[in-house]
């Protein structure tokens, strides 16, 4: 692990330049650029507010207002999106940059780090956009928002470890990517994002508690919807699992690194 960190540090300028290049490339073909980060959550919130809150009458206990359910959904989706994007991008990053790995000599661990940096920047922009949307709902950001980076870092740790592990496996067994697309769909519905945990039967409660993304989603919901300090102790489980996954993935990555380019 230390050797990977040293390699990443030596190539820090390359990594930073690559992150900037990826972000510029993402917005280069768009005429309104980063404004999409405001329009997307605004459109999503409007759809949920009309379809779910109005038509289906979705309500949240202890929270008043027609926009409460939309805010609840946006909070959960914001946490899930950063987890899913980091994991999915790391899952395919070695295959996506296979030609680059064959032509240019640089630490291979730099690729998932570039992905991580890019996703975290776009997530920060998304949170800014969500704050703007909340103003339209007359639900103003509170002092509790300063705790959000803690939850984001734990999400990044968990997703980064899982993503690298799956990314290495995907190089040698391409079916991994197809299988995980189904797993992530199931995983989404086993996370209290579109529903609250208390509506589930007792038989499902254990499964929901074992889901490491559950406390991370609830961390965001506590801050963004309820404007209260989240339960920091609840992050111990996903943080411990994330640290274990990072160590395991770096060990697997180190052993498979010599054969990685050949497999591509």
PDB file of C-alpha atoms in Angstrom:
ATOM      1  CA  UNK A   1       0.000   0.000   0.000  1.00  0.00           C
ATOM      2  CA  UNK A   2       2.822   2.381   0.870  1.00  0.00           C
ATOM      3  CA  UNK A   3       4.452   1.768  -2.504  1.00  0.00           C
ATOM      4  CA  UNK A   4       1.198   2.640  -4.265  1.00  0.00           C
ATOM      5  CA  UNK A   5       0.928   5.861  -2.263  1.00  0.00           C
ATOM      6  CA  UNK A   6       4.513   6.786  -3.091  1.00  0.00           C
ATOM      7  CA  UNK A   7       3.926   6.138  -6.788  1.00  0.00           C
ATOM      8  CA  UNK A   8       0.751   8.228  -6.760  1.00  0.00           C
ATOM      9  CA  UNK A   9       2.557  11.052  -4.981  1.00  0.00           C
ATOM     10  CA  UNK A  10       5.409  11.063  -7.499  1.00  0.00           C
ATOM     11  CA  UNK A  11       2.883  11.339 -10.318  1.00  0.00           C
ATOM     12  CA  UNK A  12       0.611  13.808  -8.497  1.00  0.00           C
ATOM     13  CA  UNK A  13       0.971  16.456 -11.204  1.00  0.00           C
ATOM     14  CA  UNK A  14       0.025  13.923 -13.862  1.00  0.00           C
ATOM     15  CA  UNK A  15      -3.004  12.852 -11.804  1.00  0.00           C
ATOM     16  CA  UNK A  16      -4.171  16.425 -11.235  1.00  0.00           C
ATOM     17  CA  UNK A  17      -3.747  17.268 -14.921  1.00  0.00           C
ATOM     18  CA  UNK A  18      -5.687  14.153 -15.892  1.00  0.00           C
ATOM     19  CA  UNK A  19      -8.538  15.064 -13.530  1.00  0.00           C
ATOM     20  CA  UNK A  20      -8.709  18.562 -15.014  1.00  0.00           C
ATOM     21  CA  UNK A  21      -8.593  17.136 -18.535  1.00  0.00           C
ATOM     22  CA  UNK A  22     -11.390  14.686 -17.805  1.00  0.00           C
ATOM     23  CA  UNK A  23     -13.608  17.400 -16.343  1.00  0.00           C
ATOM     24  CA  UNK A  24     -12.960  19.694 -19.305  1.00  0.00           C
ATOM     25  CA  UNK A  25     -13.688  16.862 -21.708  1.00  0.00           C
ATOM     26  CA  UNK A  26     -16.971  16.160 -19.975  1.00  0.00           C
ATOM     27  CA  UNK A  27     -18.198  19.711 -20.499  1.00  0.00           C
ATOM     28  CA  UNK A  28     -16.458  20.487 -23.806  1.00  0.00           C
ATOM     29  CA  UNK A  29     -19.310  19.302 -26.017  1.00  0.00           C
ATOM     30  CA  UNK A  30     -21.985  21.016 -23.908  1.00  0.00           C
ATOM     31  CA  UNK A  31     -22.905  24.623 -24.621  1.00  0.00           C
ATOM     32  CA  UNK A  32     -24.134  25.292 -21.076  1.00  0.00           C
ATOM     33  CA  UNK A  33     -21.473  23.182 -19.339  1.00  0.00           C
ATOM     34  CA  UNK A  34     -21.801  22.888 -15.567  1.00  0.00           C
ATOM     35  CA  UNK A  35     -25.325  24.349 -15.641  1.00  0.00           C
ATOM     36  CA  UNK A  36     -26.498  20.786 -16.284  1.00  0.00           C
ATOM     37  CA  UNK A  37     -25.625  20.054 -12.665  1.00  0.00           C
ATOM     38  CA  UNK A  38     -28.388  22.483 -11.682  1.00  0.00           C
ATOM     39  CA  UNK A  39     -30.908  21.439 -14.342  1.00  0.00           C
ATOM     40  CA  UNK A  40     -30.682  17.696 -13.704  1.00  0.00           C
ATOM     41  CA  UNK A  41     -31.518  17.711  -9.974  1.00  0.00           C
ATOM     42  CA  UNK A  42     -34.104  20.444 -10.542  1.00  0.00           C
ATOM     43  CA  UNK A  43     -35.854  18.328 -13.176  1.00  0.00           C
ATOM     44  CA  UNK A  44     -35.579  15.242 -10.991  1.00  0.00           C
ATOM     45  CA  UNK A  45     -37.034  17.061  -7.991  1.00  0.00           C
ATOM     46  CA  UNK A  46     -39.903  18.410 -10.077  1.00  0.00           C
ATOM     47  CA  UNK A  47     -40.788  14.947 -11.401  1.00  0.00           C
ATOM     48  CA  UNK A  48     -40.709  13.391  -7.951  1.00  0.00           C
ATOM     49  CA  UNK A  49     -42.655  16.273  -6.432  1.00  0.00           C
ATOM     50  CA  UNK A  50     -45.432  15.953  -9.034  1.00  0.00           C
ATOM     51  CA  UNK A  51     -45.578  12.179  -9.523  1.00  0.00           C
ATOM     52  CA  UNK A  52     -44.767  10.845  -6.069  1.00  0.00           C
ATOM     53  CA  UNK A  53     -45.620  13.584  -3.600  1.00  0.00           C
ATOM     54  CA  UNK A  54     -48.748  14.833  -5.362  1.00  0.00           C
ATOM     55  CA  UNK A  55     -50.148  11.874  -7.284  1.00  0.00           C
ATOM     56  CA  UNK A  56     -49.154   9.045  -4.945  1.00  0.00           C
ATOM     57  CA  UNK A  57     -49.418  11.139  -1.820  1.00  0.00           C
ATOM     58  CA  UNK A  58     -46.030  10.102  -0.469  1.00  0.00           C
ATOM     59  CA  UNK A  59     -45.434  11.631   2.953  1.00  0.00           C
ATOM     60  CA  UNK A  60     -42.719  11.539   5.574  1.00  0.00           C
ATOM     61  CA  UNK A  61     -43.397  11.285   9.247  1.00  0.00           C
ATOM     62  CA  UNK A  62     -42.244  14.283  11.259  1.00  0.00           C
ATOM     63  CA  UNK A  63     -41.696  16.472   8.186  1.00  0.00           C
ATOM     64  CA  UNK A  64     -44.302  18.820   6.799  1.00  0.00           C
ATOM     65  CA  UNK A  65     -44.532  20.327   3.328  1.00  0.00           C
ATOM     66  CA  UNK A  66     -45.220  18.988  -0.143  1.00  0.00           C
ATOM     67  CA  UNK A  67     -41.524  19.058  -1.048  1.00  0.00           C
ATOM     68  CA  UNK A  68     -40.354  16.888   1.898  1.00  0.00           C
ATOM     69  CA  UNK A  69     -40.452  13.621  -0.030  1.00  0.00           C
ATOM     70  CA  UNK A  70     -38.635  15.136  -3.002  1.00  0.00           C
ATOM     71  CA  UNK A  71     -35.887  16.394  -0.696  1.00  0.00           C
ATOM     72  CA  UNK A  72     -35.707  12.979   0.957  1.00  0.00           C
ATOM     73  CA  UNK A  73     -35.250  11.341  -2.449  1.00  0.00           C
ATOM     74  CA  UNK A  74     -32.652  13.851  -3.591  1.00  0.00           C
ATOM     75  CA  UNK A  75     -30.623  13.322  -0.418  1.00  0.00           C
ATOM     76  CA  UNK A  76     -30.609   9.555  -0.849  1.00  0.00           C
ATOM     77  CA  UNK A  77     -29.926   9.690  -4.567  1.00  0.00           C
ATOM     78  CA  UNK A  78     -27.027  12.124  -4.037  1.00  0.00           C
ATOM     79  CA  UNK A  79     -25.329   9.627  -1.687  1.00  0.00           C
ATOM     80  CA  UNK A  80     -26.116   6.645  -3.917  1.00  0.00           C
ATOM     81  CA  UNK A  81     -24.959   8.414  -7.088  1.00  0.00           C
ATOM     82  CA  UNK A  82     -21.456   9.171  -5.821  1.00  0.00           C
ATOM     83  CA  UNK A  83     -21.098   5.592  -4.540  1.00  0.00           C
ATOM     84  CA  UNK A  84     -22.327   4.081  -7.802  1.00  0.00           C
ATOM     85  CA  UNK A  85     -20.301   6.362 -10.066  1.00  0.00           C
ATOM     86  CA  UNK A  86     -17.006   5.735  -8.274  1.00  0.00           C
ATOM     87  CA  UNK A  87     -17.593   1.984  -8.240  1.00  0.00           C
ATOM     88  CA  UNK A  88     -18.756   1.767 -11.852  1.00  0.00           C
ATOM     89  CA  UNK A  89     -15.968   3.972 -13.175  1.00  0.00           C
ATOM     90  CA  UNK A  90     -13.297   1.986 -11.310  1.00  0.00           C
ATOM     91  CA  UNK A  91     -14.924  -1.216 -12.558  1.00  0.00           C
ATOM     92  CA  UNK A  92     -14.203  -0.295 -16.180  1.00  0.00           C
ATOM     93  CA  UNK A  93     -11.271   2.118 -15.914  1.00  0.00           C
ATOM     94  CA  UNK A  94      -8.515  -0.409 -16.715  1.00  0.00           C
ATOM     95  CA  UNK A  95     -10.360  -1.676 -19.782  1.00  0.00           C
ATOM     96  CA  UNK A  96     -11.300   1.855 -20.863  1.00  0.00           C
ATOM     97  CA  UNK A  97      -7.677   3.019 -20.719  1.00  0.00           C
ATOM     98  CA  UNK A  98      -6.181  -0.279 -21.951  1.00  0.00           C
ATOM     99  CA  UNK A  99      -4.463   1.317 -24.963  1.00  0.00           C
ATOM    100  CA  UNK A 100      -3.020   4.072 -22.776  1.00  0.00           C
ATOM    101  CA  UNK A 101      -1.574   1.518 -20.366  1.00  0.00           C
ATOM    102  CA  UNK A 102       0.159  -0.226 -23.261  1.00  0.00           C
ATOM    103  CA  UNK A 103       1.692   2.954 -24.700  1.00  0.00           C
ATOM    104  CA  UNK A 104       2.547   5.149 -21.697  1.00  0.00           C
ATOM    105  CA  UNK A 105       4.517   4.207 -18.601  1.00  0.00           C
ATOM    106  CA  UNK A 106       2.900   5.462 -15.386  1.00  0.00           C
ATOM    107  CA  UNK A 107       1.636   3.864 -12.148  1.00  0.00           C
ATOM    108  CA  UNK A 108      -1.528   1.952 -12.978  1.00  0.00           C
ATOM    109  CA  UNK A 109      -3.004   2.894  -9.603  1.00  0.00           C
ATOM    110  CA  UNK A 110      -3.192   6.454 -10.938  1.00  0.00           C
ATOM    111  CA  UNK A 111      -6.216   5.544 -13.082  1.00  0.00           C
ATOM    112  CA  UNK A 112      -8.696   4.808 -10.255  1.00  0.00           C
ATOM    113  CA  UNK A 113      -7.334   7.807  -8.341  1.00  0.00           C
ATOM    114  CA  UNK A 114      -8.110  10.020 -11.356  1.00  0.00           C
ATOM    115  CA  UNK A 115     -11.611   8.561 -11.444  1.00  0.00           C
ATOM    116  CA  UNK A 116     -12.036   9.202  -7.725  1.00  0.00           C
ATOM    117  CA  UNK A 117     -10.915  12.825  -8.006  1.00  0.00           C
ATOM    118  CA  UNK A 118     -13.143  13.520 -11.000  1.00  0.00           C
ATOM    119  CA  UNK A 119     -16.239  12.033  -9.352  1.00  0.00           C
ATOM    120  CA  UNK A 120     -15.672  13.922  -6.099  1.00  0.00           C
ATOM    121  CA  UNK A 121     -15.420  17.229  -7.966  1.00  0.00           C
ATOM    122  CA  UNK A 122     -18.648  16.580  -9.867  1.00  0.00           C
ATOM    123  CA  UNK A 123     -20.324  15.490  -6.629  1.00  0.00           C
ATOM    124  CA  UNK A 124     -19.354  18.781  -5.006  1.00  0.00           C
ATOM    125  CA  UNK A 125     -20.954  20.597  -7.940  1.00  0.00           C
ATOM    126  CA  UNK A 126     -24.050  18.436  -7.535  1.00  0.00           C
ATOM    127  CA  UNK A 127     -24.347  19.402  -3.858  1.00  0.00           C
ATOM    128  CA  UNK A 128     -24.145  23.065  -4.834  1.00  0.00           C
ATOM    129  CA  UNK A 129     -26.916  22.464  -7.368  1.00  0.00           C
ATOM    130  CA  UNK A 130     -29.018  20.674  -4.749  1.00  0.00           C
ATOM    131  CA  UNK A 131     -28.615  23.646  -2.406  1.00  0.00           C
ATOM    132  CA  UNK A 132     -29.939  25.897  -5.193  1.00  0.00           C
ATOM    133  CA  UNK A 133     -32.899  23.574  -5.743  1.00  0.00           C
ATOM    134  CA  UNK A 134     -33.641  23.542  -2.017  1.00  0.00           C
ATOM    135  CA  UNK A 135     -33.913  27.324  -2.051  1.00  0.00           C
ATOM    136  CA  UNK A 136     -36.771  26.998  -4.569  1.00  0.00           C
ATOM    137  CA  UNK A 137     -38.425  24.629  -2.089  1.00  0.00           C
ATOM    138  CA  UNK A 138     -37.832  27.169   0.711  1.00  0.00           C
ATOM    139  CA  UNK A 139     -35.752  24.531   2.455  1.00  0.00           C
ATOM    140  CA  UNK A 140     -32.517  26.347   3.200  1.00  0.00           C
ATOM    141  CA  UNK A 141     -29.144  24.677   3.893  1.00  0.00           C
ATOM    142  CA  UNK A 142     -28.210  24.593   7.571  1.00  0.00           C
ATOM    143  CA  UNK A 143     -24.981  24.563   9.567  1.00  0.00           C
ATOM    144  CA  UNK A 144     -25.220  20.758   9.579  1.00  0.00           C
ATOM    145  CA  UNK A 145     -24.070  20.720   5.929  1.00  0.00           C
ATOM    146  CA  UNK A 146     -20.484  21.074   7.149  1.00  0.00           C
ATOM    147  CA  UNK A 147     -20.675  17.407   8.191  1.00  0.00           C
ATOM    148  CA  UNK A 148     -21.394  16.223   4.632  1.00  0.00           C
ATOM    149  CA  UNK A 149     -17.706  15.785   3.640  1.00  0.00           C
ATOM    150  CA  UNK A 150     -17.339  13.171   6.389  1.00  0.00           C
ATOM    151  CA  UNK A 151     -20.076  11.044   4.841  1.00  0.00           C
ATOM    152  CA  UNK A 152     -18.719  11.664   1.359  1.00  0.00           C
ATOM    153  CA  UNK A 153     -15.235  10.491   2.339  1.00  0.00           C
ATOM    154  CA  UNK A 154     -16.619   7.266   3.819  1.00  0.00           C
ATOM    155  CA  UNK A 155     -18.662   6.667   0.664  1.00  0.00           C
ATOM    156  CA  UNK A 156     -15.532   7.284  -1.421  1.00  0.00           C
ATOM    157  CA  UNK A 157     -13.503   4.865   0.725  1.00  0.00           C
ATOM    158  CA  UNK A 158     -16.090   2.097   0.384  1.00  0.00           C
ATOM    159  CA  UNK A 159     -16.660   2.654  -3.346  1.00  0.00           C
ATOM    160  CA  UNK A 160     -12.945   3.026  -4.126  1.00  0.00           C
ATOM    161  CA  UNK A 161     -12.020  -0.255  -2.450  1.00  0.00           C
ATOM    162  CA  UNK A 162     -14.902  -2.147  -4.038  1.00  0.00           C
ATOM    163  CA  UNK A 163     -14.315  -0.510  -7.415  1.00  0.00           C
ATOM    164  CA  UNK A 164     -10.619  -1.394  -7.676  1.00  0.00           C
ATOM    165  CA  UNK A 165     -11.286  -4.977  -6.607  1.00  0.00           C
ATOM    166  CA  UNK A 166     -14.032  -5.374  -9.204  1.00  0.00           C
ATOM    167  CA  UNK A 167     -11.989  -3.477 -11.806  1.00  0.00           C
ATOM    168  CA  UNK A 168      -9.070  -5.907 -11.568  1.00  0.00           C
ATOM    169  CA  UNK A 169     -11.428  -8.893 -11.666  1.00  0.00           C
ATOM    170  CA  UNK A 170     -13.224  -7.402 -14.667  1.00  0.00           C
ATOM    171  CA  UNK A 171     -10.001  -7.364 -16.693  1.00  0.00           C
ATOM    172  CA  UNK A 172      -9.663 -11.137 -16.367  1.00  0.00           C
ATOM    173  CA  UNK A 173     -13.383 -11.997 -16.352  1.00  0.00           C
ATOM    174  CA  UNK A 174     -15.404  -9.520 -18.419  1.00  0.00           C
ATOM    175  CA  UNK A 175     -18.705 -10.975 -17.178  1.00  0.00           C
ATOM    176  CA  UNK A 176     -18.109  -9.181 -13.874  1.00  0.00           C
ATOM    177  CA  UNK A 177     -19.314  -5.902 -15.381  1.00  0.00           C
ATOM    178  CA  UNK A 178     -22.537  -7.470 -16.628  1.00  0.00           C
ATOM    179  CA  UNK A 179     -23.227  -9.199 -13.329  1.00  0.00           C
ATOM    180  CA  UNK A 180     -22.613  -6.050 -11.306  1.00  0.00           C
ATOM    181  CA  UNK A 181     -25.080  -4.031 -13.374  1.00  0.00           C
ATOM    182  CA  UNK A 182     -27.799  -6.363 -12.081  1.00  0.00           C
ATOM    183  CA  UNK A 183     -26.366  -6.415  -8.553  1.00  0.00           C
ATOM    184  CA  UNK A 184     -26.368  -2.617  -8.371  1.00  0.00           C
ATOM    185  CA  UNK A 185     -30.009  -2.452  -9.426  1.00  0.00           C
ATOM    186  CA  UNK A 186     -30.948  -4.863  -6.657  1.00  0.00           C
ATOM    187  CA  UNK A 187     -28.646  -3.046  -4.243  1.00  0.00           C
ATOM    188  CA  UNK A 188     -30.419   0.255  -4.977  1.00  0.00           C
ATOM    189  CA  UNK A 189     -33.801  -1.192  -4.008  1.00  0.00           C
ATOM    190  CA  UNK A 190     -32.327  -2.717  -0.848  1.00  0.00           C
ATOM    191  CA  UNK A 191     -31.265   0.761   0.249  1.00  0.00           C
ATOM    192  CA  UNK A 192     -33.810   3.121   1.882  1.00  0.00           C
ATOM    193  CA  UNK A 193     -33.789   5.771  -0.836  1.00  0.00           C
ATOM    194  CA  UNK A 194     -37.307   5.744  -2.278  1.00  0.00           C
ATOM    195  CA  UNK A 195     -38.825   4.406   0.944  1.00  0.00           C
ATOM    196  CA  UNK A 196     -38.145   4.784   4.662  1.00  0.00           C
ATOM    197  CA  UNK A 197     -36.673   1.953   6.655  1.00  0.00           C
ATOM    198  CA  UNK A 198     -39.541   1.864   9.169  1.00  0.00           C
ATOM    199  CA  UNK A 199     -42.107   0.698   6.579  1.00  0.00           C
ATOM    200  CA  UNK A 200     -40.261  -2.570   5.979  1.00  0.00           C
ATOM    201  CA  UNK A 201     -41.277  -5.791   7.755  1.00  0.00           C
ATOM    202  CA  UNK A 202     -39.080  -7.131  10.536  1.00  0.00           C
ATOM    203  CA  UNK A 203     -37.805  -9.880   8.236  1.00  0.00           C
ATOM    204  CA  UNK A 204     -36.165  -7.221   6.041  1.00  0.00           C
ATOM    205  CA  UNK A 205     -34.650  -5.093   8.798  1.00  0.00           C
ATOM    206  CA  UNK A 206     -31.571  -7.283   9.279  1.00  0.00           C
ATOM    207  CA  UNK A 207     -30.816  -7.231   5.558  1.00  0.00           C
ATOM    208  CA  UNK A 208     -31.141  -3.439   5.452  1.00  0.00           C
ATOM    209  CA  UNK A 209     -28.835  -3.075   8.455  1.00  0.00           C
ATOM    210  CA  UNK A 210     -26.206  -5.288   6.796  1.00  0.00           C
ATOM    211  CA  UNK A 211     -26.243  -3.013   3.753  1.00  0.00           C
ATOM    212  CA  UNK A 212     -23.197  -0.718   4.237  1.00  0.00           C
ATOM    213  CA  UNK A 213     -24.759   1.995   2.068  1.00  0.00           C
ATOM    214  CA  UNK A 214     -27.801   2.319   4.365  1.00  0.00           C
ATOM    215  CA  UNK A 215     -26.065   4.393   7.095  1.00  0.00           C
ATOM    216  CA  UNK A 216     -24.409   6.534   4.405  1.00  0.00           C
ATOM    217  CA  UNK A 217     -27.731   7.353   2.745  1.00  0.00           C
ATOM    218  CA  UNK A 218     -29.321   8.073   6.131  1.00  0.00           C
ATOM    219  CA  UNK A 219     -26.324  10.289   6.974  1.00  0.00           C
ATOM    220  CA  UNK A 220     -27.164  12.458   3.960  1.00  0.00           C
ATOM    221  CA  UNK A 221     -30.894  12.383   4.711  1.00  0.00           C
ATOM    222  CA  UNK A 222     -30.360  13.541   8.290  1.00  0.00           C
ATOM    223  CA  UNK A 223     -28.393  16.553   7.086  1.00  0.00           C
ATOM    224  CA  UNK A 224     -30.203  17.522   3.885  1.00  0.00           C
ATOM    225  CA  UNK A 225     -33.797  16.842   4.930  1.00  0.00           C
ATOM    226  CA  UNK A 226     -34.004  16.913   8.701  1.00  0.00           C
ATOM    227  CA  UNK A 227     -31.305  19.596   9.210  1.00  0.00           C
ATOM    228  CA  UNK A 228     -29.855  17.775  12.196  1.00  0.00           C
ATOM    229  CA  UNK A 229     -26.496  16.336  13.166  1.00  0.00           C
ATOM    230  CA  UNK A 230     -26.186  12.795  11.797  1.00  0.00           C
ATOM    231  CA  UNK A 231     -25.131   9.741  13.758  1.00  0.00           C
ATOM    232  CA  UNK A 232     -21.365   9.699  13.205  1.00  0.00           C
ATOM    233  CA  UNK A 233     -21.063   6.356  15.007  1.00  0.00           C
ATOM    234  CA  UNK A 234     -23.173   4.770  12.254  1.00  0.00           C
ATOM    235  CA  UNK A 235     -20.260   5.362   9.845  1.00  0.00           C
ATOM    236  CA  UNK A 236     -18.016   2.943  11.735  1.00  0.00           C
ATOM    237  CA  UNK A 237     -19.378  -0.108   9.888  1.00  0.00           C
ATOM    238  CA  UNK A 238     -19.088   1.217   6.289  1.00  0.00           C
ATOM    239  CA  UNK A 239     -15.749   2.909   7.092  1.00  0.00           C
ATOM    240  CA  UNK A 240     -14.271  -0.317   8.500  1.00  0.00           C
ATOM    241  CA  UNK A 241     -15.581  -2.322   5.551  1.00  0.00           C
ATOM    242  CA  UNK A 242     -14.259   0.311   3.147  1.00  0.00           C
ATOM    243  CA  UNK A 243     -10.785   0.246   4.722  1.00  0.00           C
ATOM    244  CA  UNK A 244     -10.726  -3.553   4.528  1.00  0.00           C
ATOM    245  CA  UNK A 245     -11.786  -3.447   0.871  1.00  0.00           C
ATOM    246  CA  UNK A 246      -9.094  -0.885   0.020  1.00  0.00           C
ATOM    247  CA  UNK A 247      -6.385  -3.038   1.621  1.00  0.00           C
ATOM    248  CA  UNK A 248      -7.689  -6.191  -0.071  1.00  0.00           C
ATOM    249  CA  UNK A 249      -8.063  -4.501  -3.458  1.00  0.00           C
ATOM    250  CA  UNK A 250      -4.550  -3.033  -3.363  1.00  0.00           C
ATOM    251  CA  UNK A 251      -3.157  -6.447  -2.473  1.00  0.00           C
ATOM    252  CA  UNK A 252      -5.009  -8.059  -5.387  1.00  0.00           C
ATOM    253  CA  UNK A 253      -4.009  -5.164  -7.647  1.00  0.00           C
ATOM    254  CA  UNK A 254      -0.340  -5.568  -6.735  1.00  0.00           C
ATOM    255  CA  UNK A 255      -0.351  -9.296  -7.464  1.00  0.00           C
ATOM    256  CA  UNK A 256      -2.254  -8.896 -10.733  1.00  0.00           C
ATOM    257  CA  UNK A 257      -0.460  -5.759 -11.898  1.00  0.00           C
ATOM    258  CA  UNK A 258       2.220  -7.622 -13.883  1.00  0.00           C
ATOM    259  CA  UNK A 259      -0.396  -9.501 -15.919  1.00  0.00           C
ATOM    260  CA  UNK A 260      -2.859  -6.632 -16.222  1.00  0.00           C
ATOM    261  CA  UNK A 261      -1.573  -5.180 -19.485  1.00  0.00           C
ATOM    262  CA  UNK A 262      -1.214  -8.611 -21.092  1.00  0.00           C
ATOM    263  CA  UNK A 263      -4.824  -9.453 -20.215  1.00  0.00           C
ATOM    264  CA  UNK A 264      -5.982  -6.220 -21.837  1.00  0.00           C
TER     265      UNK A 264
END
